[in-house]
PDB file of C-alpha atoms in Angstrom:
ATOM      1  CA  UNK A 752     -39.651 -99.492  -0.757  1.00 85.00           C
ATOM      2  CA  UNK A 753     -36.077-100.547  -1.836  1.00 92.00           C
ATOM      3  CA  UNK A 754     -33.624-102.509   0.030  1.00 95.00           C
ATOM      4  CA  UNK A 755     -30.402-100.825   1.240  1.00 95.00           C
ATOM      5  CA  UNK A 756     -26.689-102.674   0.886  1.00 97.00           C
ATOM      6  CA  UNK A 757     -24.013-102.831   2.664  1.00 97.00           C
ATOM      7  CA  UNK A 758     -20.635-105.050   2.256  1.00 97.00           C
ATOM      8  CA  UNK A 759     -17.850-106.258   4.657  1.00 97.00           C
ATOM      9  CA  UNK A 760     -14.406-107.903   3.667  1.00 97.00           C
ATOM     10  CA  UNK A 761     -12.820-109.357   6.562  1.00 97.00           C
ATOM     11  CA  UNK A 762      -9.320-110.387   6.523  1.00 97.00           C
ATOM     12  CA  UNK A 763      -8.013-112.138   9.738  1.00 96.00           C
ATOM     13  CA  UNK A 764      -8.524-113.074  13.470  1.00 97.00           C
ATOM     14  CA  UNK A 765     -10.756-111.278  15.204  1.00 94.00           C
ATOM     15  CA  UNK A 766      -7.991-109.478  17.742  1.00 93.00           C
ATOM     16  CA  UNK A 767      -5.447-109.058  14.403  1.00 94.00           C
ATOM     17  CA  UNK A 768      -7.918-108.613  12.065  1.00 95.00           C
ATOM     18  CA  UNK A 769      -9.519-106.003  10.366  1.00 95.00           C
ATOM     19  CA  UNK A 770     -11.857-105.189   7.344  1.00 97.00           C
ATOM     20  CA  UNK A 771     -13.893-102.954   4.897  1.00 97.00           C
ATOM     21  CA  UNK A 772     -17.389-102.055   4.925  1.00 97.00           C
ATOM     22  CA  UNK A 773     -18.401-100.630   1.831  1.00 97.00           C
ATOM     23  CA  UNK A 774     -22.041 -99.069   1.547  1.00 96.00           C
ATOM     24  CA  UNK A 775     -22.823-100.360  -1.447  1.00 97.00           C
ATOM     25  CA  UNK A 776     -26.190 -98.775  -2.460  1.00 96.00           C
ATOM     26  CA  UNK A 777     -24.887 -95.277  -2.237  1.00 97.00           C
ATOM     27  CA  UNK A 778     -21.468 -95.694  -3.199  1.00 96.00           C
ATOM     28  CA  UNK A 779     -20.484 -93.386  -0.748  1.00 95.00           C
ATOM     29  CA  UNK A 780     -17.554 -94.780   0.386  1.00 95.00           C
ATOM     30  CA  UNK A 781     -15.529 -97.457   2.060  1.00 97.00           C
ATOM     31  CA  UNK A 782     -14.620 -97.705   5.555  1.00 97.00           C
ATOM     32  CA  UNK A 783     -12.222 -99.566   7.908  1.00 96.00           C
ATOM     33  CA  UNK A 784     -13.221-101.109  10.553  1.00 96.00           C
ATOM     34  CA  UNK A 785     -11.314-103.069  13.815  1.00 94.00           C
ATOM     35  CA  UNK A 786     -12.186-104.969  16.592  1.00 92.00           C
ATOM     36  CA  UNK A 787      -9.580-103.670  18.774  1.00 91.00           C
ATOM     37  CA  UNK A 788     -10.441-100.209  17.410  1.00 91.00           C
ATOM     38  CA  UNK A 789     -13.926-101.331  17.882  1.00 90.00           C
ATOM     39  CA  UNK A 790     -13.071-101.609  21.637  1.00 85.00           C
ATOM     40  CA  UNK A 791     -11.055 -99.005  22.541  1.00 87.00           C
ATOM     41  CA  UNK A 792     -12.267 -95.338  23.485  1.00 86.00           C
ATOM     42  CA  UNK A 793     -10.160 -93.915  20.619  1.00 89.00           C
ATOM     43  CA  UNK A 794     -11.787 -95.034  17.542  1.00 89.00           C
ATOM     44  CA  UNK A 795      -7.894 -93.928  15.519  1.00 88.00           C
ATOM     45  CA  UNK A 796      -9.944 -93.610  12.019  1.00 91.00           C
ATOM     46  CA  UNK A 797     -11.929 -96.531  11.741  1.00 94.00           C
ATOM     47  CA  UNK A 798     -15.542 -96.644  12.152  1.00 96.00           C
ATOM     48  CA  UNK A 799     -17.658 -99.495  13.757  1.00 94.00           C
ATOM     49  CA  UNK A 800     -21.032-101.118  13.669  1.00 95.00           C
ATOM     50  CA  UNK A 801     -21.905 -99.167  16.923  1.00 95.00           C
ATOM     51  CA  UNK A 802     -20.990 -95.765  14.791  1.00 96.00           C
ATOM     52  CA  UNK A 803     -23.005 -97.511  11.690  1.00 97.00           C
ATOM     53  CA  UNK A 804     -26.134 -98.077  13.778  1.00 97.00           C
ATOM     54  CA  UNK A 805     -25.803 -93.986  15.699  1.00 97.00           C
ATOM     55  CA  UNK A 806     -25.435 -92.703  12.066  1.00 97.00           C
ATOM     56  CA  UNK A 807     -28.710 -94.877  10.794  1.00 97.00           C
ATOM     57  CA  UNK A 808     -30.745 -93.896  13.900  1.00 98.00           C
ATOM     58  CA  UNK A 809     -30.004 -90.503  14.256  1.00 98.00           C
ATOM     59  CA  UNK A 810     -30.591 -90.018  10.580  1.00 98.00           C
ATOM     60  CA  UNK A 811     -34.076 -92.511  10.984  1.00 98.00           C
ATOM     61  CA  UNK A 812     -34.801 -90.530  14.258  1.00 98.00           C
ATOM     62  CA  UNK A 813     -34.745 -86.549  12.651  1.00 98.00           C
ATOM     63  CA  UNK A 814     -36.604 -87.816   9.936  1.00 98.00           C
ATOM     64  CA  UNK A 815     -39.241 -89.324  12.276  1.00 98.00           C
ATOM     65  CA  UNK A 816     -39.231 -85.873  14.372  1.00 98.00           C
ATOM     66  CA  UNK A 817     -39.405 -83.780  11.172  1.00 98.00           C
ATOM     67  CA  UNK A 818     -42.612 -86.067  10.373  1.00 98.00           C
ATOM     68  CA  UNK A 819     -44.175 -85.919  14.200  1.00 98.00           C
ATOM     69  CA  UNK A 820     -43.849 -81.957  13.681  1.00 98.00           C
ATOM     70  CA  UNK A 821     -45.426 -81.639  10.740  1.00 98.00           C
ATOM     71  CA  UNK A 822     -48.633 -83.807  11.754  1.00 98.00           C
ATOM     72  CA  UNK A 823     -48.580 -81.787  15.586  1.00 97.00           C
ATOM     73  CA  UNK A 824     -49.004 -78.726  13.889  1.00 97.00           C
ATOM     74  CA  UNK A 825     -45.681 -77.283  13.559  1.00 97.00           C
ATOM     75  CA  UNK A 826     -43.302 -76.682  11.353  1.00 97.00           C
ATOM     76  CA  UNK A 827     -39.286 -77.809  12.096  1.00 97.00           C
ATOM     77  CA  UNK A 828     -36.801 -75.045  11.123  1.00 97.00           C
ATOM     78  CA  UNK A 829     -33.910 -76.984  12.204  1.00 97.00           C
ATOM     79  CA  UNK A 830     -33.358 -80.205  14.455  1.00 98.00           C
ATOM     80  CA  UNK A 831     -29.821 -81.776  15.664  1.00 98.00           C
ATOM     81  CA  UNK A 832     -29.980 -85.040  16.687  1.00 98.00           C
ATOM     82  CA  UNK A 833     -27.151 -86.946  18.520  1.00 98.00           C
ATOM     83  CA  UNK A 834     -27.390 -91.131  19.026  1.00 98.00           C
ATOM     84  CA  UNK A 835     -24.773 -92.266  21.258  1.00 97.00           C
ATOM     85  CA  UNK A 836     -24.697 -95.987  20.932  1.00 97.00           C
ATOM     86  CA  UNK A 837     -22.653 -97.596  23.984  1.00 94.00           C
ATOM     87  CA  UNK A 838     -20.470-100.726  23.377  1.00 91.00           C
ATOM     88  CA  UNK A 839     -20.715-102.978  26.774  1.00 90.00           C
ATOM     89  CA  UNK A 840     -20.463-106.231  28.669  1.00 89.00           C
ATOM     90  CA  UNK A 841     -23.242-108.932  28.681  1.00 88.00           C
ATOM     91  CA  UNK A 842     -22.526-112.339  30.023  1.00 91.00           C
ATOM     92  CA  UNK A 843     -18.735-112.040  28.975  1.00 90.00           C
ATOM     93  CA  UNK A 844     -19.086-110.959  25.500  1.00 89.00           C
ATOM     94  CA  UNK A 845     -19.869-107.607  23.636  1.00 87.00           C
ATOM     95  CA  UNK A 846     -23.575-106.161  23.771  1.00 90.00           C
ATOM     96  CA  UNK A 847     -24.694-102.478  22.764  1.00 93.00           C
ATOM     97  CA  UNK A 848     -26.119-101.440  26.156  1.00 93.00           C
ATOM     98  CA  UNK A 849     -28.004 -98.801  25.229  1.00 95.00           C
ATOM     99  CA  UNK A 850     -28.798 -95.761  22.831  1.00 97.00           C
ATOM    100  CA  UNK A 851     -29.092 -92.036  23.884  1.00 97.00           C
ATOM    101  CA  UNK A 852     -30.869 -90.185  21.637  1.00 98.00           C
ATOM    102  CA  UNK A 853     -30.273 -86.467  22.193  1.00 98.00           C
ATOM    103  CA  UNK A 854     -32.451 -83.643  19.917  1.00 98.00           C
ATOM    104  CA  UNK A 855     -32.283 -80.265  19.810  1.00 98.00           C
ATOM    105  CA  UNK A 856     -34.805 -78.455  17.859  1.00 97.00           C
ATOM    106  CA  UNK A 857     -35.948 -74.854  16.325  1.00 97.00           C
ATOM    107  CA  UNK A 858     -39.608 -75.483  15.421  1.00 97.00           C
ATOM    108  CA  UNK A 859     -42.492 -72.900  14.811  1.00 97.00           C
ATOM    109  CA  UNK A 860     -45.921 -73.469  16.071  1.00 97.00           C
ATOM    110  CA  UNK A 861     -45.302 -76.062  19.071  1.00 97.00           C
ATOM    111  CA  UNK A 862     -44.574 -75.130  22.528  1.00 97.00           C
ATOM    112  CA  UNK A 863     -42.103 -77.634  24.959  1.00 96.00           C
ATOM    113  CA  UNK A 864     -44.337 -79.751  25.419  1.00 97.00           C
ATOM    114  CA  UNK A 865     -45.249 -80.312  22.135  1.00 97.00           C
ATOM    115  CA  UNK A 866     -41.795 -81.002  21.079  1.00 98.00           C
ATOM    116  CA  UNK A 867     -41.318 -83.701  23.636  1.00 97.00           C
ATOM    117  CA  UNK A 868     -44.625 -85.341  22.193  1.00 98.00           C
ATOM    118  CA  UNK A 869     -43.518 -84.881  19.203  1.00 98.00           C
ATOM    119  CA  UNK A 870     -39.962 -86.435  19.816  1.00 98.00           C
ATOM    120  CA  UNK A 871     -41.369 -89.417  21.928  1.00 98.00           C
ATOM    121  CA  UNK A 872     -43.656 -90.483  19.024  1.00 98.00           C
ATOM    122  CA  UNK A 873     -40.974 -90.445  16.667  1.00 98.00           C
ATOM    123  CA  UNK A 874     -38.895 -92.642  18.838  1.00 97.00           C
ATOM    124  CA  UNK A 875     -41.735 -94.877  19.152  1.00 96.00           C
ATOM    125  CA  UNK A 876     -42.479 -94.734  15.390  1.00 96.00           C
ATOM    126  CA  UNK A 877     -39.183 -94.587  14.142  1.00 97.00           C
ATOM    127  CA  UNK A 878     -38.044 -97.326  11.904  1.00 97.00           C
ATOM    128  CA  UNK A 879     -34.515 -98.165  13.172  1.00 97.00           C
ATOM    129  CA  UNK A 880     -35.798 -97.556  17.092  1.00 96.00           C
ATOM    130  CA  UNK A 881     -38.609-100.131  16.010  1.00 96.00           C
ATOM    131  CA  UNK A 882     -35.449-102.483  14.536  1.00 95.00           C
ATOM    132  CA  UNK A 883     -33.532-102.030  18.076  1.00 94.00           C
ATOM    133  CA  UNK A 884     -36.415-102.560  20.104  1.00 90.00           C
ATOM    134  CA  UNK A 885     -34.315-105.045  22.082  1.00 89.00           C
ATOM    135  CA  UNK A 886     -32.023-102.072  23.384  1.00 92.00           C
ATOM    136  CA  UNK A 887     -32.918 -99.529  26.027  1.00 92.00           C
ATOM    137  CA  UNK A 888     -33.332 -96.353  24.242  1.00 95.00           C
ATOM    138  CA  UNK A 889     -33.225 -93.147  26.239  1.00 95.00           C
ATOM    139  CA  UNK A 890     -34.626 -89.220  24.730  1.00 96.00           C
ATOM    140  CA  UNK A 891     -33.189 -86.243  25.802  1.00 96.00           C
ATOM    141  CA  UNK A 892     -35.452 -83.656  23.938  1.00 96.00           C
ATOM    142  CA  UNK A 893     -35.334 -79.907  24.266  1.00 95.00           C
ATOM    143  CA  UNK A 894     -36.020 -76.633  21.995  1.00 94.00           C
ATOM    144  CA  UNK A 895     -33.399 -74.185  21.569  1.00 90.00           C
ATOM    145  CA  UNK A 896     -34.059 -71.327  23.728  1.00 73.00           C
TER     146      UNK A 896
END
């Protein structure tokens, strides 16, 4: 399996600061990133690790699902997933305090109840839930009605 990279360039104090993160395997594109911006409830056009890690999970996560589906039975027409990844307070200094992983799903062939299986084995299995095993993770799964 290959080996993903990404690159920062950090110019600065941490509170005047700021930098680049570059994802360097896909050349997708570089972003800006802030601690202040970091903090604050408006993110004003940069992006941040917490943002980084919802985008890997809930990318990790659907493919997971889309996997669990597939061996339950069923077959996924369409899935949205949502991480939320919350920037907190531990013992004075930053800590991600938890993840909310929100999926809704069109799937033939499994009923409710097979969803939710389905969903809670991917967030077991799931390689970046696996990596954050140190943060509470929370599922809200559901089919569209």
């Amino acid at each position: 399996m290959p080996t993903r990279t990404a690159r920062t360039a950090w110019n600065g104090t941490l509170q005047e600061g700021s930098g680049q993160v570059e994802l360097s395997s896909s050349k997708v594109g570089t972003y800006e990133v802030s601690f202040p911006k970091r903090a604050a409830e408006e993110a004003g056009g940069t992006t941040s690790p917490e943002e980084l890690i919802a985008a890997a999970h809930s990318s990790c996560f659907a493919m997971a699902l889309s996997s669990e589906i597939g061996k339950a039975g069923g077959t996924p027409q369409a899935l949205e997933v949502t991480a939320d990844v919350t920037l907190g307070q531990k013992d004075g200094a930053p800590h991600i305090t938890g993840i909310t992983l929100t999926v809704r799903g069109e799937v033939d062939g499994l009923d409710a109840a097979g969803f939710e299986q389905a969903a809670q084995a991917a967030k077991v299995g799931c390689p970046v839930s696996k990596a954050l095993a140190g943060t509470e993770i929370t599922l809200d799964a559901a089919l569209d009605q």
